Coordinates of C-alpha atoms in Angstrom, one line a residue:
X1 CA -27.2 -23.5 40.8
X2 CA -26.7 -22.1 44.2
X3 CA -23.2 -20.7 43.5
X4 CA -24.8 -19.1 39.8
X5 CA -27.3 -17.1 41.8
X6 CA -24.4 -15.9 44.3
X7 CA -22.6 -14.9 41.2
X8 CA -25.5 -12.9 39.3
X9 CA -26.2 -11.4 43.3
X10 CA -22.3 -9.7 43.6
X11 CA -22.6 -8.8 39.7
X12 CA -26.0 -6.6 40.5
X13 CA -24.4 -5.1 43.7
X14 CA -21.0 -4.0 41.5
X15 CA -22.9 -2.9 39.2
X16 CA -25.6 -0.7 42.2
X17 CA -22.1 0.3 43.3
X18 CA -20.5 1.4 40.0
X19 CA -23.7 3.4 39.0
X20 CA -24.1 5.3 42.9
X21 CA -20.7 6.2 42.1
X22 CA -20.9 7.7 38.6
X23 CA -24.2 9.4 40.0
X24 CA -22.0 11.1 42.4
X25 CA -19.8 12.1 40.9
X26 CA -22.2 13.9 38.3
X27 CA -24.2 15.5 41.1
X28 CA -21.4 16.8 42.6
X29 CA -20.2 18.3 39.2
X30 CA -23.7 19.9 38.8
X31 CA -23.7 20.9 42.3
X32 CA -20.0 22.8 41.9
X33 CA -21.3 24.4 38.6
X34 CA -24.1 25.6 39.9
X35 CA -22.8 27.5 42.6
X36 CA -21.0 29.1 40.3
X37 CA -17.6 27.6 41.0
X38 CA -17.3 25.7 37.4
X39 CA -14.2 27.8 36.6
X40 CA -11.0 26.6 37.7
X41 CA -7.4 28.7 37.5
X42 CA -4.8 27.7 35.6
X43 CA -1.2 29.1 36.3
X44 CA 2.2 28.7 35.4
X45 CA 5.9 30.0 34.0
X46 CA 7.0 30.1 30.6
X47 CA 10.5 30.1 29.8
X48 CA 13.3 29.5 27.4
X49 CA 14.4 26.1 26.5
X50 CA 17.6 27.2 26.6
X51 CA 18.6 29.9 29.0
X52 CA 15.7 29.4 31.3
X53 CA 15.2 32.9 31.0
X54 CA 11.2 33.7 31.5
X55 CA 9.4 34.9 28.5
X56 CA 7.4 38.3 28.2
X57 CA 4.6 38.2 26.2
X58 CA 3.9 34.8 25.2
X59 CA 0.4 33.7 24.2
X60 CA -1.8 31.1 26.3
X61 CA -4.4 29.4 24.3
X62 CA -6.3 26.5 24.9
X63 CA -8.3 23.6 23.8
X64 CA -10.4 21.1 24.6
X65 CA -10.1 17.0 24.0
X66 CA -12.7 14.5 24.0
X67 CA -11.4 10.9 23.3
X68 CA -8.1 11.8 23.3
X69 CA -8.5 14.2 20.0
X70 CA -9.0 17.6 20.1
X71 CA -12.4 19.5 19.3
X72 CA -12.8 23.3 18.4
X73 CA -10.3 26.2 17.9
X74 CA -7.7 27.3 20.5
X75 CA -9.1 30.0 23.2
X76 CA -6.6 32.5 23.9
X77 CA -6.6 32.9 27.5
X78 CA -3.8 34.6 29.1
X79 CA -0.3 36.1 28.5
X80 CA 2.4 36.2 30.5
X81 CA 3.7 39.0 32.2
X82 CA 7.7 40.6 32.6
X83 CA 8.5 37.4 35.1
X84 CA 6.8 34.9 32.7
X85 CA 4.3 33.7 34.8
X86 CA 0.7 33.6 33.3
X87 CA -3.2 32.9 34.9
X88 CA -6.0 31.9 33.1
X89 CA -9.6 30.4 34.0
X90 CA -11.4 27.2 32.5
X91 CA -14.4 25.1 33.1
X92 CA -13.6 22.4 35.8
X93 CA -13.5 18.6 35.2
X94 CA -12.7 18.6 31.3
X95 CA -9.5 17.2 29.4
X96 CA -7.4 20.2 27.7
X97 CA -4.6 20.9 25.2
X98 CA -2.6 24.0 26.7
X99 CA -0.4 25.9 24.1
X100 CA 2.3 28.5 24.2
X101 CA 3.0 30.4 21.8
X102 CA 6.0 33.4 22.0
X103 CA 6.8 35.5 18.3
X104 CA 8.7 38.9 18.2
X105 CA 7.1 40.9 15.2
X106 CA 10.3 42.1 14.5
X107 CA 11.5 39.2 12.7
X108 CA 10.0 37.1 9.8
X109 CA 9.8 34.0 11.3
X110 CA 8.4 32.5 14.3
X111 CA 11.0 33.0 17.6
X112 CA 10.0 29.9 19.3
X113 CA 8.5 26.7 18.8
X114 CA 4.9 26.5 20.4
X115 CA 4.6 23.9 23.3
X116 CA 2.0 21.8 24.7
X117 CA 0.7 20.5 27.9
X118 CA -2.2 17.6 28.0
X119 CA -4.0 18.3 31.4
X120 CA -7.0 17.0 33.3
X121 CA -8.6 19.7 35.2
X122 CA -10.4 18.5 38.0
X123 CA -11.8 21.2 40.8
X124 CA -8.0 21.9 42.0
X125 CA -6.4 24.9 40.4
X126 CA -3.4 23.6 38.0
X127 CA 0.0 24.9 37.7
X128 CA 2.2 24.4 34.1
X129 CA 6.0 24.8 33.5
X130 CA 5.9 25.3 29.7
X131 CA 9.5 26.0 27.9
X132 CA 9.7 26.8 24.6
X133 CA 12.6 25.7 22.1
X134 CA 14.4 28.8 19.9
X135 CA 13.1 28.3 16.3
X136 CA 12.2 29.8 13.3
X137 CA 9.5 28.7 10.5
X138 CA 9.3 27.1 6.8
X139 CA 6.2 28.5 5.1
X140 CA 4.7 25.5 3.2
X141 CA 2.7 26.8 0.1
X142 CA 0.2 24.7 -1.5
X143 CA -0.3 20.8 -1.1
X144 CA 1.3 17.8 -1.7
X145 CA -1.6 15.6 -3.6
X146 CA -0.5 13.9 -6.7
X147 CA -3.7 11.7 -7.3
X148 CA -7.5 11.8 -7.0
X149 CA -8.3 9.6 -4.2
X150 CA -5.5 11.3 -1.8
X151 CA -7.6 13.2 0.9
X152 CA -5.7 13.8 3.2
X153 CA -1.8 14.7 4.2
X154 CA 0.3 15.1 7.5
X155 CA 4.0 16.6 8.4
X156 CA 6.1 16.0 11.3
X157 CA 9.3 17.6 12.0
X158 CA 11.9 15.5 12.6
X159 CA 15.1 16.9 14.3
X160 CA 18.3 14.9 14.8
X161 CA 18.8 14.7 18.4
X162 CA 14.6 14.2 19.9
X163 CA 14.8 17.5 21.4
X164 CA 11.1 18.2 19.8
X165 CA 9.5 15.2 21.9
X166 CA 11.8 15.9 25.0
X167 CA 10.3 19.6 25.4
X168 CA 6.7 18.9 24.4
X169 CA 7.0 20.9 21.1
X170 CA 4.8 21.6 18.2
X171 CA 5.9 19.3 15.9
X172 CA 3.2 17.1 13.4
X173 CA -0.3 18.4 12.0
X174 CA -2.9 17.0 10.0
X175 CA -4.7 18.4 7.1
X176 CA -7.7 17.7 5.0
X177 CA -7.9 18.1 1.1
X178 CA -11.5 19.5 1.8
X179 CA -10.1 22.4 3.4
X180 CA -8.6 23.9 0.3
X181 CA -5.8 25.1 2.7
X182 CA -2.7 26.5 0.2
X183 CA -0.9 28.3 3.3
X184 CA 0.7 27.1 6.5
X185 CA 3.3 27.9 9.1
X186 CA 5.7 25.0 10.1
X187 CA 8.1 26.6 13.2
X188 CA 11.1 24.0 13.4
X189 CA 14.2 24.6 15.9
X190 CA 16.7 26.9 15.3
X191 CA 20.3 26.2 14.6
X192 CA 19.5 22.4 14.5
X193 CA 19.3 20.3 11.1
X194 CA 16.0 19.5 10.8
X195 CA 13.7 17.7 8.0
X196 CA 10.5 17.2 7.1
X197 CA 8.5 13.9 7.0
X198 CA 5.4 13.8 4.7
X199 CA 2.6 11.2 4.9
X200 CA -0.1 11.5 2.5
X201 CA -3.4 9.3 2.6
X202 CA -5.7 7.7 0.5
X203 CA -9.3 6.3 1.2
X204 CA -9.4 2.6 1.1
X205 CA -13.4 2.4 1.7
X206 CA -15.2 2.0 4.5
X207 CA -15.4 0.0 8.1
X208 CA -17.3 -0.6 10.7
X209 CA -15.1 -0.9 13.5
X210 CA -17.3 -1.5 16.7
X211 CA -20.1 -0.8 15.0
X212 CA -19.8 2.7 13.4
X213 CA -19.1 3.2 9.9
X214 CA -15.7 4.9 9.3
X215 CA -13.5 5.9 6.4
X216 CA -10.2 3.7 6.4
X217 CA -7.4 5.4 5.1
X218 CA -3.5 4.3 3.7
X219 CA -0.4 5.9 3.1
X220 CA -0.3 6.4 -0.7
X221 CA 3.0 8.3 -0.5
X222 CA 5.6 8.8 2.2
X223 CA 8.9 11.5 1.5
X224 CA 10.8 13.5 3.1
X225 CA 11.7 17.6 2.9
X226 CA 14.4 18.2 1.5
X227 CA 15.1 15.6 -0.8
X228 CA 19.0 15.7 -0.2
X229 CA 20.3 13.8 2.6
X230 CA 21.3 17.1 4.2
X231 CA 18.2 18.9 6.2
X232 CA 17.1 22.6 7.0
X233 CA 19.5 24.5 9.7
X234 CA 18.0 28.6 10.3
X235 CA 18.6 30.6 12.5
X236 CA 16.2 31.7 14.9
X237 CA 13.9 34.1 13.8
X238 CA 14.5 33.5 10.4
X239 CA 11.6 32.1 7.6
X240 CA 12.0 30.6 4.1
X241 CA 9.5 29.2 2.0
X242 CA 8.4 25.8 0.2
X243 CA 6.1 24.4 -1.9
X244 CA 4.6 21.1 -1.2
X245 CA 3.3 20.7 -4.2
X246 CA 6.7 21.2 -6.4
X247 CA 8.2 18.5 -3.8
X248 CA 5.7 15.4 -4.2
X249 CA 6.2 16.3 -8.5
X250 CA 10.1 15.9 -7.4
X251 CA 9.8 12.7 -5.4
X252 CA 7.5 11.4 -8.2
X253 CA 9.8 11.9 -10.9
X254 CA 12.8 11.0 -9.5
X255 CA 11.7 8.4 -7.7
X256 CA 8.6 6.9 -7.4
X257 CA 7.7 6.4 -11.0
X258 CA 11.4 5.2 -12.0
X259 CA 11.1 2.3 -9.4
X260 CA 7.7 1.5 -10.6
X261 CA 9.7 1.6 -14.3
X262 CA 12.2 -0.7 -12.9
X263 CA 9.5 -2.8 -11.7
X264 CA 7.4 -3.2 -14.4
X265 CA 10.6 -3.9 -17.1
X266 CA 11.9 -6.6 -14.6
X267 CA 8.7 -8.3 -14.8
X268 CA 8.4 -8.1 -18.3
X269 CA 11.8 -9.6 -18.7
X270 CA 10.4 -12.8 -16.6
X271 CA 7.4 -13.1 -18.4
X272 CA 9.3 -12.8 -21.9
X273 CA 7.5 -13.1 -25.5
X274 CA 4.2 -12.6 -24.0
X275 CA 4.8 -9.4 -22.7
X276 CA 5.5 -7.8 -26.4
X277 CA 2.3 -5.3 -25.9
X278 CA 3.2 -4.3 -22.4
X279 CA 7.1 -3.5 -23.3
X280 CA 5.4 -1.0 -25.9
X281 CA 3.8 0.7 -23.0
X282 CA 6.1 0.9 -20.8
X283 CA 8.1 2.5 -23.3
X284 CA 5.1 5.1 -23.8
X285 CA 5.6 5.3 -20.0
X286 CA 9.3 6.3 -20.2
X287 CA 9.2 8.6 -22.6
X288 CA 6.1 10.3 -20.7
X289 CA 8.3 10.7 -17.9
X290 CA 11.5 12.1 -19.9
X291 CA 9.4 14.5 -20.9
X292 CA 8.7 14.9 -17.6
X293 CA 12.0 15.5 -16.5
X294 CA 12.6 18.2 -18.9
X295 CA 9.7 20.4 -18.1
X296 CA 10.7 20.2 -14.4
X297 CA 14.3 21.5 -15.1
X298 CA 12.5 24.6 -17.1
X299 CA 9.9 24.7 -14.4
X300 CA 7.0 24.4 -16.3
X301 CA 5.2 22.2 -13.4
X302 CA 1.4 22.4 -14.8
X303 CA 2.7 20.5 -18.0
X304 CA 5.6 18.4 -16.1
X305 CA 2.5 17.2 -13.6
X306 CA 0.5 15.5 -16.8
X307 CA 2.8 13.8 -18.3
X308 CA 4.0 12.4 -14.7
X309 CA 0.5 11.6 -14.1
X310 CA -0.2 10.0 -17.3
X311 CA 3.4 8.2 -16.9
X312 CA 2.0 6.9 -13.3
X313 CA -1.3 5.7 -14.7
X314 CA 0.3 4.1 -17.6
X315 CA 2.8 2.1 -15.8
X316 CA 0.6 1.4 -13.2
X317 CA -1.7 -0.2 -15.5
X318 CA 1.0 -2.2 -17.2
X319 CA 2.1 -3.6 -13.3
X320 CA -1.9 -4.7 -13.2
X321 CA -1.6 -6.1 -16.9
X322 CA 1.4 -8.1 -15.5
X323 CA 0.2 -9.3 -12.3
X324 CA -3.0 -11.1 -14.1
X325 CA 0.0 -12.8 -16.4
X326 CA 1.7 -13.5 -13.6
X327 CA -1.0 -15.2 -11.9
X328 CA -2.4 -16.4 -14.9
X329 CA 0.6 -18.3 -15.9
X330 CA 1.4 -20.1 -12.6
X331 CA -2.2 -21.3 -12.8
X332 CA -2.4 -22.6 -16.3
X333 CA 0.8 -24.1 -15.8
X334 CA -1.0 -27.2 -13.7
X335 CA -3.2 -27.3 -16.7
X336 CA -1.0 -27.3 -19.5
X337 CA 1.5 -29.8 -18.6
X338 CA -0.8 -32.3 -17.7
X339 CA -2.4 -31.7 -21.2
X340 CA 0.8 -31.9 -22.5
X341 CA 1.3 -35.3 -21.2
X342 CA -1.6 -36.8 -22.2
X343 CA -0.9 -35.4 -25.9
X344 CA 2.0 -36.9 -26.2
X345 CA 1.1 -40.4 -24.8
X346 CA -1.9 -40.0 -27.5
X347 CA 0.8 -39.3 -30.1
X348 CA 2.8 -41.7 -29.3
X349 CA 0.3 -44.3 -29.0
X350 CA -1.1 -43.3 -32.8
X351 CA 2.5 -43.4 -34.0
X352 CA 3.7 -46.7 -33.2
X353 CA 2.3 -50.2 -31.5
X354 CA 5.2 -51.4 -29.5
X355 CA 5.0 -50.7 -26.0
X356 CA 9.2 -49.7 -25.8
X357 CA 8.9 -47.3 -29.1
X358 CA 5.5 -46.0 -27.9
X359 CA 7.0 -45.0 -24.3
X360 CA 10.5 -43.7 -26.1
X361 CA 8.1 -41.5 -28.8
X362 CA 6.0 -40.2 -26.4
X363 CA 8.7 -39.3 -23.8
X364 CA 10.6 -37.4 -26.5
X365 CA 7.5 -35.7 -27.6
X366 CA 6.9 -34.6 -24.3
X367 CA 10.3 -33.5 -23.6
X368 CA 9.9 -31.2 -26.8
X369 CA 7.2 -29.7 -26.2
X370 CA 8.1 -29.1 -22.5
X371 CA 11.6 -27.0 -23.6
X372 CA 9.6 -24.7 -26.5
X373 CA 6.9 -24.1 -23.5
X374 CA 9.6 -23.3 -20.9
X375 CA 11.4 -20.9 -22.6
X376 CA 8.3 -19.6 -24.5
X377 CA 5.9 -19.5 -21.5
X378 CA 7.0 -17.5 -18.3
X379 CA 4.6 -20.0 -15.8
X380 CA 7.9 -22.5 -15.1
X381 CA 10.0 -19.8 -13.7
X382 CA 7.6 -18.1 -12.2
X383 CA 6.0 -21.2 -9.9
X384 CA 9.0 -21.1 -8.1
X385 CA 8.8 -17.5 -6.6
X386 CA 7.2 -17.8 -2.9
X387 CA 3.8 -16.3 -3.8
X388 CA 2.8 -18.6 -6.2
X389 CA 5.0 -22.3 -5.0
X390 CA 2.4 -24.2 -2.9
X391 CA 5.4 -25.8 -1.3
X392 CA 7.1 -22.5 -0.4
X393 CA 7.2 -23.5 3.3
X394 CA 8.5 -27.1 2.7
X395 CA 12.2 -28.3 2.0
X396 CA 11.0 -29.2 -1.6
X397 CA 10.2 -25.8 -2.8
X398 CA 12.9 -26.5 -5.3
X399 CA 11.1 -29.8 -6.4
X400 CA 7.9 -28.2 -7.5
X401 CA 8.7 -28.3 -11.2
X402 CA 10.5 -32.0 -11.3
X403 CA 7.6 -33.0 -9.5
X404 CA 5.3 -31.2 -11.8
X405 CA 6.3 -32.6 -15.0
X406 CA 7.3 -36.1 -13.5
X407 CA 3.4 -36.9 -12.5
X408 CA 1.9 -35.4 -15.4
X409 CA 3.9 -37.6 -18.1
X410 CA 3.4 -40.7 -16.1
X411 CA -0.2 -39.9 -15.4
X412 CA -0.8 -39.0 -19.1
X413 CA 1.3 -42.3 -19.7
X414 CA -0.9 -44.5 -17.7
X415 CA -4.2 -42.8 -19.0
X416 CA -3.6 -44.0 -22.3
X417 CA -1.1 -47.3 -22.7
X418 CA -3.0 -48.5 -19.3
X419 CA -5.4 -50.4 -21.4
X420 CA -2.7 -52.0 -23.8
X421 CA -1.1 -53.7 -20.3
X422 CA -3.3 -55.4 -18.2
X423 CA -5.8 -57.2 -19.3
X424 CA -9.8 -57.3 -18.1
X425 CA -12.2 -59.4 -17.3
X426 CA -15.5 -58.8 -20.4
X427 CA -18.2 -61.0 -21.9
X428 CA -20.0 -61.5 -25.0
X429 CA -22.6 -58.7 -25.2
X430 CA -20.4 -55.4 -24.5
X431 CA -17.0 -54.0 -24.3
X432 CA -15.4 -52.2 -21.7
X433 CA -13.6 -48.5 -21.6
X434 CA -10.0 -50.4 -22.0
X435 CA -10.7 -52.3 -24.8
X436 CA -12.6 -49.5 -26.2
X437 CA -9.4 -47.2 -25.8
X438 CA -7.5 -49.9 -27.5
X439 CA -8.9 -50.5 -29.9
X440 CA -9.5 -47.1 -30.8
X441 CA -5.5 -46.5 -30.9
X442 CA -5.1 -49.6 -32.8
X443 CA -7.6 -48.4 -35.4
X444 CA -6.1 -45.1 -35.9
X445 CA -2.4 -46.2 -36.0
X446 CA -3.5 -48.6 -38.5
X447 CA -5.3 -45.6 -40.6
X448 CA -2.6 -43.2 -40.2
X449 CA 0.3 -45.4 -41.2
X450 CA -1.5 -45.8 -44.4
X451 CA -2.9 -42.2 -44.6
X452 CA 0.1 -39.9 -44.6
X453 CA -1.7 -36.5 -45.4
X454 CA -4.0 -37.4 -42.3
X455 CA -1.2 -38.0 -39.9
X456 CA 0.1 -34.5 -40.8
X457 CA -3.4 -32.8 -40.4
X458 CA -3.9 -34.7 -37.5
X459 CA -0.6 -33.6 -35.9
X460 CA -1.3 -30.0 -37.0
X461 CA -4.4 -30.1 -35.6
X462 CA -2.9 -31.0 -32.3
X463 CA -0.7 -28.5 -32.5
X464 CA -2.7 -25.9 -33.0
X465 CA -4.7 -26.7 -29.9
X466 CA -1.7 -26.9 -27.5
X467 CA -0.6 -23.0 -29.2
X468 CA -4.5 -21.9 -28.8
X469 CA -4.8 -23.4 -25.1
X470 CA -1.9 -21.0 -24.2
X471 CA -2.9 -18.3 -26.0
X472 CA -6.1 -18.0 -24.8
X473 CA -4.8 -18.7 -21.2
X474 CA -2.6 -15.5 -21.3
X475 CA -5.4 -13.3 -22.6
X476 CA -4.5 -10.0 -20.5
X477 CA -7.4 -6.8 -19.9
X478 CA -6.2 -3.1 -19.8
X479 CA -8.1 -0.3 -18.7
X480 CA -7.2 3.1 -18.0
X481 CA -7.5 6.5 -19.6
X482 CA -6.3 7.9 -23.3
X483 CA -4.9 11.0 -23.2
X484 CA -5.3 13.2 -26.5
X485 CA -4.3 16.9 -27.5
X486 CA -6.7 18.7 -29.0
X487 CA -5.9 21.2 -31.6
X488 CA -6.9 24.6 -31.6
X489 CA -9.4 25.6 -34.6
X490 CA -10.4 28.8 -35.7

């Protein structure tokens, strides 16, 4: 007890200590600001990349971070003069972004790459080296958002040798679908092959990650501008344009949607029969986006993006449609051929009273019924895959199906001949479950040998319960939207 009240002692007097401290330091902040010293200088030298040669002319804006992320516009607040060298004024003890920024009118695009600085400014004036890379600018027209729930995109320029990070350059932003923004400057190096990376996000719902609610986002779609393996290389000075837009429809079309094509007809081909009303889909699919494909090549985007959107949302719900099968199928599968084996022992039981001919019938019947169902049904080649093999991690993965149908015949097969084999222990009044099973199947053997037309409805009747159990078990749900033309009418 002693040492516990030592301990809560020393955690009160760190935590005096911590407090005096903070206090302090605020007093002394208020106590600077107020005798009007709050603004501290900011110098510095900016200068080519390059050459080292100092820049005339070149812009000094800053802004301020708070967490790390930065808050507000960018304050202009300097320019340097004919030797480079630049001084500016902000408030003391705040965390700033310092920009430079360095364009000759004369040209159409930007003359150098804008660079950064991340500085603490305490009550010390602060001096910045800032040198700025030769470049030139891609003007990025409209936005890259293909669906609905996308809310959000980012590019980073991506150069071939890292000189971007080395030089603390300009070189990713993020922007907001709320904005509306259609129009943006990207400045990239100049004589340097260069591309484009792409991220765009989609909301996934929200968190509440310490406590505060947040949206949490995805990528939905990652590319990269331009398409071809070879990249943009301008010289300085020099501007072209793209369109964002026009590039997601390209990496849709030519690549997105025909791996999610391949995707969807390999999985059909697993499942097999079952998946006659999804291979009519994904045909509709195709076609949509061969239609697709022609429009692009006569640049007709506005119709090109509808059928590529209905393409997407038909395929995609075909991939949903076959998942559920998927799943639906390994599941069943644990149902079914337990059923099975129990069928067939009942069959064989019915059929015939010796114990050898009654194990020989029913392990044909089951055999039978096993190879129709494994090339029919897509749930024994699918079990093996990892996802859906409970003993993926084990060195029998490979067993699971032997295994499978091995237990359930001899389960089924002990079910029903059980009671024919050993016998039990009764009396006068009643009659137990065995003898009641027994005699049951002696019965009806009896009554079908003599009854042909009842042996046939009876096995019919069997039948038709295995086919209705499997059809029912691979019942599939679509949803999604139906697209229509309407005419025109006068």
């Amino acid at each position: 007890m002693r040492i516990k009240s030592i301990l809560k002692a020393l955690m009160f007097l760190m935590i005096l200590i911590l407090l005096y401290i903070n206090l302090s330091a605020y007093l002394t902040k208020v106590a600077y600001a107020e005798n009007g010293n709050n603004k501290v200088k900011v110098y510095g030298l900016v200068f080519d990349y390059y050459s080292n040669t100092p820049l005339c002319g070149a812009k000094i804006t800053v802004a301020e971070r708070v967490l790390g992320q930065q808050i507000g516009q960018q304050i202009y607040i300097a320019e340097t003069n004919a030797s480079g060298f630049f001084e500016g004024y902000v408030e003391a003890f705040k965390d700033y972004l310092f920009f430079a920024y360095y364009d000759n009118p004369s040209t159409p695009g930007i003359d150098y790459v804008p660079a950064y600085r991340e500085v603490v400014v305490g009550e010390s004036p602060q001096y910045l080296l800032l040198s700025l890379l030769p470049g030139a600018s891609i003007n990025a027209t409209e936005d890259p958002f293909f669906l609905h729930d996308e809310i959000a995109f980012s590019y980073e320029v991506k150069d071939e040798n890292g000189i971007l990070q080395r030089s603390s350059s300009v070189s990713q932003s993020l922007e907001w679908r709320s904005t509306g923004n259609k129009y943006r400057i990207i400045p990239i190096p100049a004589n340097s092959n260069i591309k484009i990376e792409v991220n765009v996000y989609e909301s996934v719902g929200r968190g509440f990650p310490g406590g505060f609610q947040r949206w949490r986002f995805r990528i939905a779609s990652n590319f990269t501008i331009p398409l071809s393996d070879s990249g943009f290389c301008l010289k300085q000075g020099e501007c072209i344009t793209i369109n964002l837009k026009i590039c997601r429809l390209n990496v849709e079309a030519y690549e997105k949607i025909p791996n999610l094509l391949d995707g969807v007809k390999s999985s059909a081909e697993k499942i097999g029969i079952l998946s006659l009303y999804e291979k009519t889909r994904i045909q509709v699919g195709e076609e949509l986006l061969r239609r697709a494909w022609t429009y692009l090549s006569q640049e007709n985007y506005i119709n090109a993006y509808a059928d590529l959107y209905e393409s997407y949302l038909t395929l995609k719900d075909v991939e949903d449609s076959l998942s559920n099968i998927f799943r639906n199928s390994v599941i069943s599968v644990y149902f079914i051929t337990p059923f099975i084996g129990v069928t067939s022992s009942a069959l064989g039981a019915l059929l015939f009273k010796g114990v050898s001919r009654r194990i020989l019938t029913s392990i044909l019947i089951y055999a039978l019924l096993i190879v129709i169902l494994y090339f029919v049904y897509p749930g024994y080649k699918i079990v093996y895959e990892p996802e859906y093999n409970p003993m993926a991690e084990t060195p029998f993965k490979q067993l699971i199906v032997p295994l499978l149908l091995s237990s359930s015949f001899i389960i089924g097969l002990a079910l029903i001949n059980a009671p024919y084999t050993y016998g039990e222990r009764t009396d006068r009044r009643n009659i137990s479950l065995r003898s009641a099973i027994a005699a049951s199947f002696s019965l009806a053997a009896e009554n079908l040998k003599r009854r042909k037309a009842r042996t046939i409805l009876l096995m019919s009747v069997i039948i038709v319960s295995v086919s209705a159990f499997m059809a029912l078990t691979s019942y599939s749900y679509e949803g999604g939207l139906i697209i229509e033309t309407l005419r025109k009418t006068t």
